[in-house]
Amino acid sequence: MHFIDTHIHLQDFNPDFALEVINNPCLKKMILISAKKEDFSKISSLATKYKDKIIPAYGIHPWYNDTQNSIDTLEKELSNNPLALVGEIGLDNLKQKVSPLQHDLFNKQLDLAKHYNRPIIIHGAKAFNELLTYETRLKQTKFVYHGFTKNFELLKFINRCNGYFGLGPMFLKQKNASTYFNLMPIDKILFETDAPYQLDEKTYNQTTKENLEKLSKISTISLPKLQNILLKNTMEFIKC
């Protein structure tokens, strides 16, 4: 079994469990996702040490819409690392109401992603209506909607924007997941865990295996074939 985890916060793992993940022979690569500028140096350090396995993603999550300094730091990281992605960025109505500050932060990061021609990891919790206003901008970028869960209107929006779907533990738990899966272009599906937040770091290696098997059943695609599809999709997505 081989896979790429397209959304993991390895810098937030207990070091012992992080090492188990890094040494997992089934895990070919992982995209390390940042949430705030304090993550950047940790991710850079891990990406330098494990350059064959880790792809860095730098971005400011909407919960951390603080200072211009964060944007300046982000631009420096993108400038210094031509393979880095932008994420996770977006809008959030879950923890706090979407504010002008969130919109400003999101727009600035979209500008940077466009300027440096980088793929984007989008966070949009409970913020579908607000995200709709970005349709024109998102059609001009390569992005994945992280943590997709059942929402037909959101699914149609992502398809309209030619976006990717990040399918993780929450998607796999849903009833009628196969109905939604069948409405997604097969070449736009990515596998993610959002560990250690949506998947326990202590059981990462075993649970990812089980989750891939669940996705295979949902999709009715054999596991070997699905693995190849997911690997191909991810390699296409990360191209800058």
PDB file of C-alpha atoms in Angstrom:
ATOM      1  CA  MET A   1       0.000   0.000   0.000  1.00  0.00           C
ATOM      2  CA  HIS A   2       1.291   3.456  -0.937  1.00  0.00           C
ATOM      3  CA  PHE A   3      -0.206   6.886  -0.360  1.00  0.00           C
ATOM      4  CA  ILE A   4       0.480  10.611  -0.033  1.00  0.00           C
ATOM      5  CA  ASP A   5      -1.074  12.521   2.858  1.00  0.00           C
ATOM      6  CA  THR A   6      -2.049  15.893   1.405  1.00  0.00           C
ATOM      7  CA  HIS A   7      -2.932  17.527   4.729  1.00  0.00           C
ATOM      8  CA  ILE A   8      -1.004  16.801   7.923  1.00  0.00           C
ATOM      9  CA  HIS A   9       0.277  19.014  10.757  1.00  0.00           C
ATOM     10  CA  LEU A  10       3.318  16.911  11.606  1.00  0.00           C
ATOM     11  CA  GLN A  11       4.966  19.817  13.449  1.00  0.00           C
ATOM     12  CA  ASP A  12       2.236  19.458  16.106  1.00  0.00           C
ATOM     13  CA  PHE A  13       2.888  15.745  16.707  1.00  0.00           C
ATOM     14  CA  ASN A  14       4.643  14.290  19.708  1.00  0.00           C
ATOM     15  CA  PRO A  15       8.184  13.769  18.327  1.00  0.00           C
ATOM     16  CA  ASP A  16       8.070  10.001  18.895  1.00  0.00           C
ATOM     17  CA  PHE A  17       4.856   9.603  16.933  1.00  0.00           C
ATOM     18  CA  ALA A  18       6.124  11.967  14.226  1.00  0.00           C
ATOM     19  CA  LEU A  19       9.121   9.701  13.691  1.00  0.00           C
ATOM     20  CA  GLU A  20       6.850   6.666  13.318  1.00  0.00           C
ATOM     21  CA  VAL A  21       4.934   8.511  10.587  1.00  0.00           C
ATOM     22  CA  ILE A  22       8.098   9.613   8.785  1.00  0.00           C
ATOM     23  CA  ASN A  23       9.407   6.049   8.829  1.00  0.00           C
ATOM     24  CA  ASN A  24       6.144   4.541   7.546  1.00  0.00           C
ATOM     25  CA  PRO A  25       7.218   2.843   4.269  1.00  0.00           C
ATOM     26  CA  CYS A  26       3.681   3.145   2.861  1.00  0.00           C
ATOM     27  CA  LEU A  27       3.710   6.937   3.182  1.00  0.00           C
ATOM     28  CA  LYS A  28       5.503   8.169   0.072  1.00  0.00           C
ATOM     29  CA  LYS A  29       5.154  11.906   0.724  1.00  0.00           C
ATOM     30  CA  MET A  30       3.208  14.308   2.909  1.00  0.00           C
ATOM     31  CA  ILE A  31       2.210  17.932   2.624  1.00  0.00           C
ATOM     32  CA  LEU A  32       2.979  19.674   5.918  1.00  0.00           C
ATOM     33  CA  ILE A  33       0.338  22.308   6.540  1.00  0.00           C
ATOM     34  CA  SER A  34       0.916  25.455   8.554  1.00  0.00           C
ATOM     35  CA  ALA A  35      -1.711  27.468  10.390  1.00  0.00           C
ATOM     36  CA  LYS A  36       0.345  30.425  11.628  1.00  0.00           C
ATOM     37  CA  LYS A  37       3.724  31.986  11.007  1.00  0.00           C
ATOM     38  CA  GLU A  38       5.177  30.271  14.095  1.00  0.00           C
ATOM     39  CA  ASP A  39       4.794  26.987  12.181  1.00  0.00           C
ATOM     40  CA  PHE A  40       6.972  28.105   9.292  1.00  0.00           C
ATOM     41  CA  SER A  41      10.390  27.497  10.848  1.00  0.00           C
ATOM     42  CA  LYS A  42       9.294  24.115  12.249  1.00  0.00           C
ATOM     43  CA  ILE A  43       8.036  22.990   8.850  1.00  0.00           C
ATOM     44  CA  SER A  44      11.138  24.294   7.081  1.00  0.00           C
ATOM     45  CA  SER A  45      13.345  22.364   9.476  1.00  0.00           C
ATOM     46  CA  LEU A  46      11.426  19.124   8.925  1.00  0.00           C
ATOM     47  CA  ALA A  47      11.316  19.647   5.149  1.00  0.00           C
ATOM     48  CA  THR A  48      15.096  20.181   5.049  1.00  0.00           C
ATOM     49  CA  LYS A  49      15.776  17.091   7.137  1.00  0.00           C
ATOM     50  CA  TYR A  50      13.332  14.869   5.238  1.00  0.00           C
ATOM     51  CA  LYS A  51      13.358  16.553   1.835  1.00  0.00           C
ATOM     52  CA  ASP A  52      12.425  13.384  -0.071  1.00  0.00           C
ATOM     53  CA  LYS A  53       9.282  12.882   1.987  1.00  0.00           C
ATOM     54  CA  ILE A  54       8.005  16.315   3.010  1.00  0.00           C
ATOM     55  CA  ILE A  55       6.428  19.047   0.897  1.00  0.00           C
ATOM     56  CA  PRO A  56       5.994  22.284   2.865  1.00  0.00           C
ATOM     57  CA  ALA A  57       2.874  24.434   2.738  1.00  0.00           C
ATOM     58  CA  TYR A  58       3.000  27.905   4.255  1.00  0.00           C
ATOM     59  CA  GLY A  59      -0.098  29.926   5.010  1.00  0.00           C
ATOM     60  CA  ILE A  60      -2.045  31.794   7.671  1.00  0.00           C
ATOM     61  CA  HIS A  61      -5.275  30.148   8.824  1.00  0.00           C
ATOM     62  CA  PRO A  62      -8.245  32.550   9.198  1.00  0.00           C
ATOM     63  CA  TRP A  63      -8.108  32.129  12.985  1.00  0.00           C
ATOM     64  CA  TYR A  64      -4.743  33.935  12.993  1.00  0.00           C
ATOM     65  CA  ASN A  65      -5.602  37.123  11.095  1.00  0.00           C
ATOM     66  CA  ASP A  66      -3.237  39.286  13.081  1.00  0.00           C
ATOM     67  CA  THR A  67      -0.498  41.362  11.429  1.00  0.00           C
ATOM     68  CA  GLN A  68       1.074  42.395   8.136  1.00  0.00           C
ATOM     69  CA  ASN A  69       4.241  40.822   9.480  1.00  0.00           C
ATOM     70  CA  SER A  70       2.672  37.392   8.899  1.00  0.00           C
ATOM     71  CA  ILE A  71       2.189  38.156   5.205  1.00  0.00           C
ATOM     72  CA  ASP A  72       5.750  39.448   4.874  1.00  0.00           C
ATOM     73  CA  THR A  73       7.059  36.279   6.520  1.00  0.00           C
ATOM     74  CA  LEU A  74       4.906  34.138   4.232  1.00  0.00           C
ATOM     75  CA  GLU A  75       6.216  35.854   1.123  1.00  0.00           C
ATOM     76  CA  LYS A  76       9.785  35.294   2.265  1.00  0.00           C
ATOM     77  CA  GLU A  77       9.139  31.557   2.686  1.00  0.00           C
ATOM     78  CA  LEU A  78       7.535  31.273  -0.745  1.00  0.00           C
ATOM     79  CA  SER A  79      10.347  33.211  -2.342  1.00  0.00           C
ATOM     80  CA  ASN A  80      12.967  31.000  -0.695  1.00  0.00           C
ATOM     81  CA  ASN A  81      11.231  27.695  -1.477  1.00  0.00           C
ATOM     82  CA  PRO A  82      10.035  27.233  -5.074  1.00  0.00           C
ATOM     83  CA  LEU A  83       8.330  23.930  -4.231  1.00  0.00           C
ATOM     84  CA  ALA A  84       6.237  25.199  -1.309  1.00  0.00           C
ATOM     85  CA  LEU A  85       2.453  25.340  -1.499  1.00  0.00           C
ATOM     86  CA  VAL A  86       0.194  27.972   0.097  1.00  0.00           C
ATOM     87  CA  GLY A  87      -2.024  26.784   2.946  1.00  0.00           C
ATOM     88  CA  GLU A  88      -4.012  26.450   4.783  1.00  0.00           C
ATOM     89  CA  ILE A  89      -5.820  29.674   4.024  1.00  0.00           C
ATOM     90  CA  GLY A  90      -9.434  30.718   3.654  1.00  0.00           C
ATOM     91  CA  LEU A  91     -12.500  31.737   5.617  1.00  0.00           C
ATOM     92  CA  ASP A  92     -14.032  30.397   8.818  1.00  0.00           C
ATOM     93  CA  ASN A  93     -17.441  30.870  10.434  1.00  0.00           C
ATOM     94  CA  LEU A  94     -16.946  28.016  12.885  1.00  0.00           C
ATOM     95  CA  LYS A  95     -14.841  29.626  15.575  1.00  0.00           C
ATOM     96  CA  GLN A  96     -15.492  33.261  14.754  1.00  0.00           C
ATOM     97  CA  LYS A  97     -17.693  35.149  12.317  1.00  0.00           C
ATOM     98  CA  VAL A  98     -16.083  35.867   8.961  1.00  0.00           C
ATOM     99  CA  SER A  99     -14.749  39.404   9.268  1.00  0.00           C
ATOM    100  CA  PRO A 100     -13.176  42.031   7.000  1.00  0.00           C
ATOM    101  CA  LEU A 101      -9.839  40.980   8.500  1.00  0.00           C
ATOM    102  CA  GLN A 102     -10.382  37.413   7.312  1.00  0.00           C
ATOM    103  CA  HIS A 103     -11.227  38.613   3.818  1.00  0.00           C
ATOM    104  CA  ASP A 104      -8.181  40.882   3.751  1.00  0.00           C
ATOM    105  CA  LEU A 105      -5.882  38.069   4.864  1.00  0.00           C
ATOM    106  CA  PHE A 106      -7.371  35.640   2.352  1.00  0.00           C
ATOM    107  CA  ASN A 107      -7.065  38.095  -0.539  1.00  0.00           C
ATOM    108  CA  LYS A 108      -3.450  38.902   0.263  1.00  0.00           C
ATOM    109  CA  GLN A 109      -2.545  35.218   0.338  1.00  0.00           C
ATOM    110  CA  LEU A 110      -4.402  34.557  -2.914  1.00  0.00           C
ATOM    111  CA  ASP A 111      -2.340  37.367  -4.424  1.00  0.00           C
ATOM    112  CA  LEU A 112       0.877  35.718  -3.255  1.00  0.00           C
ATOM    113  CA  ALA A 113      -0.192  32.306  -4.545  1.00  0.00           C
ATOM    114  CA  LYS A 114      -0.957  33.798  -7.938  1.00  0.00           C
ATOM    115  CA  HIS A 115       2.285  35.790  -8.021  1.00  0.00           C
ATOM    116  CA  TYR A 116       4.418  32.748  -7.189  1.00  0.00           C
ATOM    117  CA  ASN A 117       2.203  30.322  -9.143  1.00  0.00           C
ATOM    118  CA  ARG A 118       1.597  27.983  -6.200  1.00  0.00           C
ATOM    119  CA  PRO A 119      -1.208  25.496  -5.480  1.00  0.00           C
ATOM    120  CA  ILE A 120      -3.467  26.425  -2.556  1.00  0.00           C
ATOM    121  CA  ILE A 121      -5.033  24.521   0.331  1.00  0.00           C
ATOM    122  CA  ILE A 122      -8.418  26.115   1.137  1.00  0.00           C
ATOM    123  CA  HIS A 123     -10.107  26.091   4.546  1.00  0.00           C
ATOM    124  CA  GLY A 124     -13.776  27.083   4.399  1.00  0.00           C
ATOM    125  CA  ALA A 125     -15.550  25.886   7.544  1.00  0.00           C
ATOM    126  CA  LYS A 126     -19.199  27.014   7.593  1.00  0.00           C
ATOM    127  CA  ALA A 127     -18.279  29.783   5.146  1.00  0.00           C
ATOM    128  CA  PHE A 128     -19.726  28.590   1.837  1.00  0.00           C
ATOM    129  CA  ASN A 129     -21.708  31.770   1.143  1.00  0.00           C
ATOM    130  CA  GLU A 130     -18.637  33.919   1.739  1.00  0.00           C
ATOM    131  CA  LEU A 131     -16.461  31.637  -0.379  1.00  0.00           C
ATOM    132  CA  LEU A 132     -18.880  32.008  -3.300  1.00  0.00           C
ATOM    133  CA  THR A 133     -17.723  35.595  -3.750  1.00  0.00           C
ATOM    134  CA  TYR A 134     -14.254  34.263  -4.667  1.00  0.00           C
ATOM    135  CA  GLU A 135     -15.397  32.165  -7.621  1.00  0.00           C
ATOM    136  CA  THR A 136     -13.614  34.275 -10.237  1.00  0.00           C
ATOM    137  CA  ARG A 137     -10.378  34.302  -8.261  1.00  0.00           C
ATOM    138  CA  LEU A 138     -10.459  30.575  -7.528  1.00  0.00           C
ATOM    139  CA  LYS A 139     -10.999  29.746 -11.194  1.00  0.00           C
ATOM    140  CA  GLN A 140      -7.599  31.355 -11.789  1.00  0.00           C
ATOM    141  CA  THR A 141      -5.781  29.126  -9.267  1.00  0.00           C
ATOM    142  CA  LYS A 142      -5.063  25.485  -8.563  1.00  0.00           C
ATOM    143  CA  PHE A 143      -6.639  24.650  -5.207  1.00  0.00           C
ATOM    144  CA  VAL A 144      -7.909  21.830  -3.029  1.00  0.00           C
ATOM    145  CA  TYR A 145     -10.860  22.298  -0.704  1.00  0.00           C
ATOM    146  CA  HIS A 146      -9.611  20.744   2.518  1.00  0.00           C
ATOM    147  CA  GLY A 147     -11.913  18.559   4.621  1.00  0.00           C
ATOM    148  CA  PHE A 148     -14.808  18.291   2.200  1.00  0.00           C
ATOM    149  CA  THR A 149     -18.027  16.991   3.777  1.00  0.00           C
ATOM    150  CA  LYS A 150     -21.444  16.471   2.240  1.00  0.00           C
ATOM    151  CA  ASN A 151     -22.778  19.630   0.644  1.00  0.00           C
ATOM    152  CA  PHE A 152     -24.109  19.430  -2.900  1.00  0.00           C
ATOM    153  CA  GLU A 153     -23.907  23.164  -3.503  1.00  0.00           C
ATOM    154  CA  LEU A 154     -20.282  23.281  -2.327  1.00  0.00           C
ATOM    155  CA  LEU A 155     -19.480  20.254  -4.482  1.00  0.00           C
ATOM    156  CA  LYS A 156     -20.927  21.960  -7.547  1.00  0.00           C
ATOM    157  CA  PHE A 157     -18.995  25.136  -6.709  1.00  0.00           C
ATOM    158  CA  ILE A 158     -15.684  23.257  -6.448  1.00  0.00           C
ATOM    159  CA  ASN A 159     -16.387  21.500  -9.747  1.00  0.00           C
ATOM    160  CA  ARG A 160     -17.248  24.823 -11.364  1.00  0.00           C
ATOM    161  CA  CYS A 161     -13.905  26.211 -10.225  1.00  0.00           C
ATOM    162  CA  ASN A 162     -12.036  23.077 -11.377  1.00  0.00           C
ATOM    163  CA  GLY A 163     -10.870  22.508  -7.808  1.00  0.00           C
ATOM    164  CA  TYR A 164      -9.693  19.397  -5.994  1.00  0.00           C
ATOM    165  CA  PHE A 165     -11.444  17.619  -3.123  1.00  0.00           C
ATOM    166  CA  GLY A 166      -9.505  16.798   0.054  1.00  0.00           C
ATOM    167  CA  LEU A 167     -11.180  13.676   1.469  1.00  0.00           C
ATOM    168  CA  GLY A 168     -10.347  12.826   5.058  1.00  0.00           C
ATOM    169  CA  PRO A 169     -11.784  11.148   8.163  1.00  0.00           C
ATOM    170  CA  MET A 170     -14.928  13.306   8.324  1.00  0.00           C
ATOM    171  CA  PHE A 171     -15.907  12.447   4.754  1.00  0.00           C
ATOM    172  CA  LEU A 172     -15.409   8.723   5.358  1.00  0.00           C
ATOM    173  CA  LYS A 173     -17.824   8.768   8.328  1.00  0.00           C
ATOM    174  CA  GLN A 174     -20.738  10.196   6.357  1.00  0.00           C
ATOM    175  CA  LYS A 175     -23.772   8.297   5.189  1.00  0.00           C
ATOM    176  CA  ASN A 176     -24.182   8.275   1.412  1.00  0.00           C
ATOM    177  CA  ALA A 177     -20.525   9.229   0.946  1.00  0.00           C
ATOM    178  CA  SER A 178     -20.525   7.228  -2.287  1.00  0.00           C
ATOM    179  CA  THR A 179     -23.198   9.514  -3.741  1.00  0.00           C
ATOM    180  CA  TYR A 180     -20.925  12.517  -3.283  1.00  0.00           C
ATOM    181  CA  PHE A 181     -17.824  10.647  -4.422  1.00  0.00           C
ATOM    182  CA  ASN A 182     -19.489   9.759  -7.721  1.00  0.00           C
ATOM    183  CA  LEU A 183     -20.141  13.445  -8.430  1.00  0.00           C
ATOM    184  CA  MET A 184     -16.458  14.333  -8.118  1.00  0.00           C
ATOM    185  CA  PRO A 185     -14.107  14.104 -11.121  1.00  0.00           C
ATOM    186  CA  ILE A 186     -11.909  11.100 -10.434  1.00  0.00           C
ATOM    187  CA  ASP A 187      -8.784  13.107 -11.289  1.00  0.00           C
ATOM    188  CA  LYS A 188      -9.617  15.774  -8.665  1.00  0.00           C
ATOM    189  CA  ILE A 189      -9.660  13.612  -5.528  1.00  0.00           C
ATOM    190  CA  LEU A 190      -6.908  13.783  -2.885  1.00  0.00           C
ATOM    191  CA  PHE A 191      -6.405  11.772   0.310  1.00  0.00           C
ATOM    192  CA  GLU A 192      -5.784  13.605   3.575  1.00  0.00           C
ATOM    193  CA  THR A 193      -5.827  13.003   7.324  1.00  0.00           C
ATOM    194  CA  ASP A 194      -5.609  16.412   9.061  1.00  0.00           C
ATOM    195  CA  ALA A 195      -3.649  14.577  11.762  1.00  0.00           C
ATOM    196  CA  PRO A 196      -3.283  15.032  14.671  1.00  0.00           C
ATOM    197  CA  TYR A 197      -6.627  16.891  14.763  1.00  0.00           C
ATOM    198  CA  GLN A 198      -8.925  14.585  12.802  1.00  0.00           C
ATOM    199  CA  LEU A 199      -6.815  11.456  13.173  1.00  0.00           C
ATOM    200  CA  ASP A 200      -5.036  10.247  16.320  1.00  0.00           C
ATOM    201  CA  GLU A 201      -1.259  10.549  16.033  1.00  0.00           C
ATOM    202  CA  LYS A 202      -0.811   7.401  18.140  1.00  0.00           C
ATOM    203  CA  THR A 203      -2.541   5.195  15.564  1.00  0.00           C
ATOM    204  CA  TYR A 204      -1.690   7.104  12.377  1.00  0.00           C
ATOM    205  CA  ASN A 205      -0.040   4.268  10.471  1.00  0.00           C
ATOM    206  CA  GLN A 206      -2.843   1.769  11.094  1.00  0.00           C
ATOM    207  CA  THR A 207      -5.703   4.220  10.701  1.00  0.00           C
ATOM    208  CA  THR A 208      -4.498   5.572   7.358  1.00  0.00           C
ATOM    209  CA  LYS A 209      -4.485   2.015   6.033  1.00  0.00           C
ATOM    210  CA  GLU A 210      -8.048   1.522   7.277  1.00  0.00           C
ATOM    211  CA  ASN A 211      -9.160   4.862   5.832  1.00  0.00           C
ATOM    212  CA  LEU A 212      -7.798   4.023   2.392  1.00  0.00           C
ATOM    213  CA  GLU A 213      -9.684   0.745   2.536  1.00  0.00           C
ATOM    214  CA  LYS A 214     -12.869   2.637   3.479  1.00  0.00           C
ATOM    215  CA  LEU A 215     -12.391   5.025   0.571  1.00  0.00           C
ATOM    216  CA  SER A 216     -11.936   2.065  -1.743  1.00  0.00           C
ATOM    217  CA  LYS A 217     -15.287   0.630  -0.607  1.00  0.00           C
ATOM    218  CA  ILE A 218     -17.021   4.001  -0.945  1.00  0.00           C
ATOM    219  CA  SER A 219     -15.664   4.490  -4.448  1.00  0.00           C
ATOM    220  CA  THR A 220     -16.092   0.832  -5.514  1.00  0.00           C
ATOM    221  CA  ILE A 221     -12.604   1.138  -7.002  1.00  0.00           C
ATOM    222  CA  SER A 222     -10.124  -1.595  -6.109  1.00  0.00           C
ATOM    223  CA  LEU A 223      -7.549  -0.500  -3.572  1.00  0.00           C
ATOM    224  CA  PRO A 224      -4.518  -0.900  -5.874  1.00  0.00           C
ATOM    225  CA  LYS A 225      -6.214   1.098  -8.625  1.00  0.00           C
ATOM    226  CA  LEU A 226      -7.417   3.779  -6.197  1.00  0.00           C
ATOM    227  CA  GLN A 227      -3.927   4.153  -4.747  1.00  0.00           C
ATOM    228  CA  ASN A 228      -2.508   4.810  -8.199  1.00  0.00           C
ATOM    229  CA  ILE A 229      -5.240   7.344  -8.958  1.00  0.00           C
ATOM    230  CA  LEU A 230      -4.623   9.218  -5.703  1.00  0.00           C
ATOM    231  CA  LEU A 231      -0.857   9.250  -6.222  1.00  0.00           C
ATOM    232  CA  LYS A 232      -1.221  10.542  -9.778  1.00  0.00           C
ATOM    233  CA  ASN A 233      -3.725  13.207  -8.704  1.00  0.00           C
ATOM    234  CA  THR A 234      -1.469  14.459  -5.940  1.00  0.00           C
ATOM    235  CA  MET A 235       1.619  14.666  -8.120  1.00  0.00           C
ATOM    236  CA  GLU A 236      -0.389  16.700 -10.631  1.00  0.00           C
ATOM    237  CA  PHE A 237      -1.740  18.954  -7.886  1.00  0.00           C
ATOM    238  CA  ILE A 238       1.637  19.838  -6.369  1.00  0.00           C
ATOM    239  CA  LYS A 239       3.160  20.924  -9.663  1.00  0.00           C
ATOM    240  CA  CYS A 240       4.055  24.608  -9.416  1.00  0.00           C
TER     241      CYS A 240
END
